[in-house]
Amino acid sequence: MSDTPLVRARGLVKRFGSGDAESTVLHGIDVDLYRGELVALQGPSGSGKSTLLSILGTLMRPSEGTHMMMDADLAEADDGELTRFRNQNIGFVFQFHHLLPDLTAEENVMMPAAASAGRETAAMRTRAAALLDAVGLSDRRHYRPGAMSGGQRQRVAVARALINAPALVLADEPTGNLDRESADNVMDLLGRFNLETGTCFLISTHDVKIADRCSRQVGLLDGRVVEGKG
Amino acid sequence: MRYAVKIAFRHFLSSPAQTALLISGVALGVTVFIFMSALIGGLAQLLTLRTVGSIPHVTLEMRERSPGLINPVTGAQLAVQKDLSRRQQIAVWQPFIAQMESASGVIAVSPQIRGSAFLIRGQAIAPVGVFGVLPDKLSAIADISSAMVAGSATLPSDGILIGWKLADDLGLHVGQAIQVRSDRQRERSFRISGIFSLGIASADRQAIYMNFTTARALFDLPSGISRIELKVSSVGQAPRLAEMLGRATGLKVTSWTDENAQLFEALDAQSRTGTIIKVFALLTIMIGIASAMLLSVMRRRNEIGIMRAAGVGRLFIVQVFVLEGTLIGATGSIAGALLAWAALAPFPPIAQVKSGGLPIDVGQGGILIAIVLTTLAAAIASILPARRAARVDPVEAIGQ
């Protein structure tokens, strides 16, 4: 593991609303993430896990604090720069698969790459096929999400998160909507990709079993880091 | 852009029933647009055709000459009386006829003796306008031959043709003898050779046609003529031809358009009304598409959110939704154009429209314009929903 963190966030504060209605969700979070790490982000509902993931994923700007990733100062970047950075360097897996219903599994996997390039290429198709093969869905390439099970859809979502070979994958309760077997399958996949590609995974979860499979755990309570393990 | 087209096309095909309904709405608007264009264009053509069918397109007469005046002494009042004893006439007219007959676009030239007269039958007297025409030019301006309802379209020296209303008013019939007294107080008797019905009330009640030579004697015009009337192949070119002939002959030249200003005002008002209806049809289409696209954006908020989270730019999102709206507009307009064409094709050409029939001219339906305008309007209508889509906050839209 490199000494230089892939992500370095310092003093992240996030406030919502203003005046009397203002509420602070994150209270000065410091977090470092390294290449090749598989990190669990734990905490009860309302502890700020999703908000922290959104900030680290550049979907949301912090009210205060610094956010660096791969030497880029993301707190200072404009929307267009953040969009391009996110497309190339960050993948997302959500609790619900959020696949596009009008596209096939293969087209869904290719979507982030194709949309930024403006077209689908043979190289993208090859990589999408390889990823679908890796998640065990090579025979479902041309199926639409409506024709697949919940576990299969989530595996397609994992493949989609990896299409641009991102340095960081943020997974917000990726197994929260799956049965035990499907959840284990998805975690196996995340673990395998983490080992094979060196991609850093930050996984938000309530599930202790899932957290135990990670190399490091970060705990959040009321918007503050409270514990860390590993 | 290619990928945006693909996604837009998938959106377009994703809800067939909803898309079909949208396309039907657009198609209906386009059908109204084309129908109104074809009807208003056809009506204008029919009115023009009916109006100019029996009248000269260009008329040449002698200019009225004002007497030369000596400058009056300051303070004196000067009254000029028009000399009515001399009939206005074109004294030298034969060279003009040859010149006009060879002019481009001229299809008929008719020298005429014109004057006012009374038709007398016993105690009954009716004022009439006399058309003294060359027998072979009888139908050169108004198609008298085709309008005959009794007798024959011939003009012997002692025969006249009268309108059916005049015949009805005076109880006249073919072969009957009547007297004609001109405004020169010359009177002679004629036989009624035929009765016509032009469908123009003034002509059917007040016009009588007689032989050119006979009219000369009746109106004291031994060598000159009253006027020359022309018909042209394209009525729209009449004003330009009139201007040209005016310069070439020095005569007073009048185009049919000069004397039918009211018709043009009516056609113009009709055209403006049609434009307003077409604009409203387009606006309805635009509002319909904008509403549908806004609904589509709402329905696809989650998908937009996930695309934005995956690093898809705002411009791409705008492209997808504008293309989707454009696809709906293009498909709907083509469907509407086909529908309109199928509905309008059975209508007869304007020249064959019967009384009470709809004067539809498919050629003036503006089918291509309707397709282009509707597609463009659809694209414009989609911009606002597309911009709204691009502003979707991925965190809110995904809403775990």
Short mmCIF file of N, CA, C and O in Angstrom, two decimals, chain A residues 59-60 79 83 86-87 92 94-96 98 100-103 107 111 114-115 118-120 144 160 172, chain B residues 1-3 6-7 10-11 14 300 302-303 306-314 316 394-395 398 400:
data_model
loop_
_atom_site.label_atom_id
_atom_site.label_comp_id
_atom_site.label_asym_id
_atom_site.label_seq_id
_atom_site.Cartn_x
_atom_site.Cartn_y
_atom_site.Cartn_z
N LEU A 59 -20.39 14.17 -5.69
CA LEU A 59 -21.80 14.46 -6.01
C LEU A 59 -22.31 15.63 -5.18
O LEU A 59 -23.36 16.19 -5.46
N MET A 60 -21.58 15.96 -4.15
CA MET A 60 -22.00 17.01 -3.23
C MET A 60 -20.74 17.75 -2.77
O MET A 60 -19.68 17.14 -2.65
N ASP A 79 -18.24 22.39 -11.81
CA ASP A 79 -19.12 21.23 -12.05
C ASP A 79 -18.65 20.36 -13.21
O ASP A 79 -18.66 19.13 -13.13
N THR A 83 -17.51 16.49 -12.99
CA THR A 83 -18.22 15.46 -13.77
C THR A 83 -17.22 14.59 -14.52
O THR A 83 -17.31 13.36 -14.50
N ARG A 86 -15.19 12.48 -12.05
CA ARG A 86 -16.02 11.38 -11.52
C ARG A 86 -16.12 10.27 -12.56
O ARG A 86 -16.01 9.09 -12.24
N ASN A 87 -16.32 10.67 -13.79
CA ASN A 87 -16.49 9.68 -14.87
C ASN A 87 -15.25 8.80 -15.02
O ASN A 87 -15.36 7.59 -15.23
N PHE A 92 -19.66 4.04 -8.76
CA PHE A 92 -20.66 3.97 -7.69
C PHE A 92 -21.43 2.66 -7.76
O PHE A 92 -21.78 2.19 -8.86
N PHE A 94 -24.95 1.41 -5.75
CA PHE A 94 -25.95 1.86 -4.78
C PHE A 94 -26.73 0.67 -4.22
O PHE A 94 -26.62 -0.46 -4.69
N GLN A 95 -27.53 0.98 -3.19
CA GLN A 95 -28.33 -0.09 -2.57
C GLN A 95 -29.28 -0.69 -3.60
O GLN A 95 -29.44 -1.90 -3.67
N PHE A 96 -29.91 0.17 -4.39
CA PHE A 96 -30.73 -0.30 -5.50
C PHE A 96 -29.87 -0.21 -6.76
O PHE A 96 -29.04 0.70 -6.88
N HIS A 98 -30.31 0.70 -9.80
CA HIS A 98 -30.41 1.90 -10.64
C HIS A 98 -29.86 1.68 -12.05
O HIS A 98 -29.13 2.53 -12.59
N LEU A 100 -30.41 1.43 -16.12
CA LEU A 100 -31.34 2.10 -17.04
C LEU A 100 -32.22 1.03 -17.69
O LEU A 100 -31.70 0.11 -18.33
N PRO A 101 -33.53 1.12 -17.51
CA PRO A 101 -34.42 0.03 -17.92
C PRO A 101 -34.49 -0.19 -19.44
O PRO A 101 -34.86 -1.27 -19.88
N ASP A 102 -34.12 0.86 -20.21
CA ASP A 102 -34.24 0.72 -21.67
C ASP A 102 -32.98 0.16 -22.32
O ASP A 102 -32.93 0.00 -23.54
N LEU A 103 -31.95 -0.11 -21.50
CA LEU A 103 -30.70 -0.64 -22.05
C LEU A 103 -30.50 -2.08 -21.58
O LEU A 103 -30.97 -2.47 -20.51
N GLU A 107 -25.20 -2.87 -22.41
CA GLU A 107 -25.29 -1.43 -22.67
C GLU A 107 -25.24 -0.63 -21.38
O GLU A 107 -24.66 0.46 -21.33
N MET A 111 -22.44 2.23 -20.41
CA MET A 111 -23.02 3.58 -20.40
C MET A 111 -22.05 4.70 -19.95
O MET A 111 -21.90 5.70 -20.68
N ALA A 114 -19.48 5.15 -22.74
CA ALA A 114 -20.05 5.56 -24.02
C ALA A 114 -20.57 6.99 -23.98
O ALA A 114 -20.40 7.75 -24.93
N ALA A 115 -21.18 7.36 -22.84
CA ALA A 115 -21.74 8.72 -22.75
C ALA A 115 -20.63 9.76 -22.78
O ALA A 115 -20.80 10.83 -23.39
N GLY A 118 -19.30 9.71 -26.36
CA GLY A 118 -20.30 10.07 -27.37
C GLY A 118 -20.69 8.92 -28.27
O GLY A 118 -21.53 9.07 -29.15
N ARG A 119 -20.09 7.76 -28.08
CA ARG A 119 -20.46 6.60 -28.89
C ARG A 119 -19.95 5.33 -28.22
O ARG A 119 -19.06 5.39 -27.35
N GLU A 120 -20.52 4.22 -28.62
CA GLU A 120 -20.04 2.92 -28.12
C GLU A 120 -18.95 2.41 -29.07
O GLU A 120 -19.09 2.53 -30.28
N ARG A 144 -32.47 -7.22 -20.58
CA ARG A 144 -32.75 -5.91 -19.96
C ARG A 144 -32.94 -6.13 -18.46
O ARG A 144 -33.27 -7.25 -18.03
N ARG A 160 -20.80 -2.11 -14.05
CA ARG A 160 -20.90 -0.74 -14.58
C ARG A 160 -19.95 0.20 -13.83
O ARG A 160 -19.32 1.06 -14.44
N ASP A 172 -22.71 2.28 -1.56
CA ASP A 172 -23.61 2.68 -0.47
C ASP A 172 -24.61 1.56 -0.22
O ASP A 172 -25.55 1.39 -1.00
N MET B 1 -22.62 12.47 -29.75
CA MET B 1 -23.98 12.72 -30.29
C MET B 1 -24.66 11.42 -30.71
O MET B 1 -25.85 11.26 -30.53
N ARG B 2 -23.84 10.50 -31.27
CA ARG B 2 -24.42 9.23 -31.74
C ARG B 2 -25.05 8.47 -30.58
O ARG B 2 -26.12 7.89 -30.71
N TYR B 3 -24.35 8.50 -29.44
CA TYR B 3 -24.85 7.77 -28.28
C TYR B 3 -26.10 8.46 -27.72
O TYR B 3 -27.03 7.80 -27.26
N LYS B 6 -28.94 7.32 -29.67
CA LYS B 6 -29.34 5.96 -29.30
C LYS B 6 -30.21 5.98 -28.03
O LYS B 6 -31.27 5.35 -27.99
N ILE B 7 -29.76 6.73 -27.03
CA ILE B 7 -30.51 6.77 -25.77
C ILE B 7 -31.88 7.42 -26.01
O ILE B 7 -32.91 6.95 -25.51
N ARG B 10 -34.13 5.00 -27.58
CA ARG B 10 -34.62 4.00 -26.62
C ARG B 10 -35.74 4.59 -25.76
O ARG B 10 -36.74 3.94 -25.48
N HIS B 11 -35.56 5.85 -25.36
CA HIS B 11 -36.62 6.52 -24.60
C HIS B 11 -37.90 6.57 -25.43
O HIS B 11 -38.99 6.31 -24.93
N SER B 14 -39.59 3.29 -25.48
CA SER B 14 -39.77 2.58 -24.21
C SER B 14 -41.23 2.43 -23.79
O SER B 14 -41.60 1.43 -23.18
N ARG B 300 -38.10 10.04 -15.44
CA ARG B 300 -36.74 9.52 -15.59
C ARG B 300 -35.74 10.21 -14.66
O ARG B 300 -34.55 10.14 -14.89
N ASN B 302 -34.71 9.48 -11.79
CA ASN B 302 -33.78 8.51 -11.21
C ASN B 302 -32.69 8.11 -12.22
O ASN B 302 -31.51 8.03 -11.89
N GLU B 303 -33.13 7.89 -13.47
CA GLU B 303 -32.16 7.51 -14.52
C GLU B 303 -31.19 8.65 -14.80
O GLU B 303 -29.99 8.43 -15.01
N ILE B 306 -28.64 8.77 -12.04
CA ILE B 306 -27.61 7.73 -12.11
C ILE B 306 -26.61 8.05 -13.22
O ILE B 306 -25.41 7.80 -13.10
N MET B 307 -27.11 8.63 -14.30
CA MET B 307 -26.18 9.03 -15.39
C MET B 307 -25.25 10.14 -14.91
O MET B 307 -24.05 10.11 -15.18
N ARG B 308 -25.84 11.10 -14.19
CA ARG B 308 -25.00 12.19 -13.68
C ARG B 308 -23.97 11.65 -12.69
O ARG B 308 -22.82 12.07 -12.68
N ALA B 309 -24.40 10.70 -11.83
CA ALA B 309 -23.47 10.11 -10.86
C ALA B 309 -22.35 9.37 -11.57
O ALA B 309 -21.23 9.31 -11.09
N ALA B 310 -22.67 8.80 -12.74
CA ALA B 310 -21.67 8.05 -13.49
C ALA B 310 -20.76 8.99 -14.29
O ALA B 310 -19.95 8.53 -15.10
N GLY B 311 -20.94 10.28 -14.10
CA GLY B 311 -20.04 11.23 -14.75
C GLY B 311 -20.49 11.63 -16.15
O GLY B 311 -19.67 12.04 -16.99
N VAL B 312 -21.79 11.51 -16.39
CA VAL B 312 -22.32 11.94 -17.69
C VAL B 312 -22.61 13.44 -17.59
O VAL B 312 -23.28 13.89 -16.65
N GLY B 313 -22.13 14.21 -18.55
CA GLY B 313 -22.23 15.67 -18.51
C GLY B 313 -23.65 16.17 -18.75
O GLY B 313 -24.50 15.47 -19.28
N ARG B 314 -23.85 17.43 -18.32
CA ARG B 314 -25.17 18.05 -18.49
C ARG B 314 -25.56 18.17 -19.96
O ARG B 314 -26.71 18.01 -20.33
N PHE B 316 -24.87 16.25 -22.43
CA PHE B 316 -25.36 14.97 -22.95
C PHE B 316 -26.84 14.78 -22.58
O PHE B 316 -27.65 14.36 -23.40
N PRO B 394 -28.10 14.66 -8.70
CA PRO B 394 -28.02 13.19 -8.63
C PRO B 394 -28.28 12.63 -7.24
O PRO B 394 -28.91 11.58 -7.10
N VAL B 395 -27.84 13.36 -6.21
CA VAL B 395 -28.04 12.85 -4.84
C VAL B 395 -29.53 12.78 -4.52
O VAL B 395 -30.03 11.78 -4.00
N ILE B 398 -31.32 10.07 -6.94
CA ILE B 398 -31.08 8.66 -6.62
C ILE B 398 -31.76 8.33 -5.29
O ILE B 398 -32.35 7.25 -5.15
N GLN B 400 -31.38 7.30 -2.18
CA GLN B 400 -31.23 5.93 -1.64
C GLN B 400 -32.33 5.52 -0.68
O GLN B 400 -32.38 5.83 0.42
#
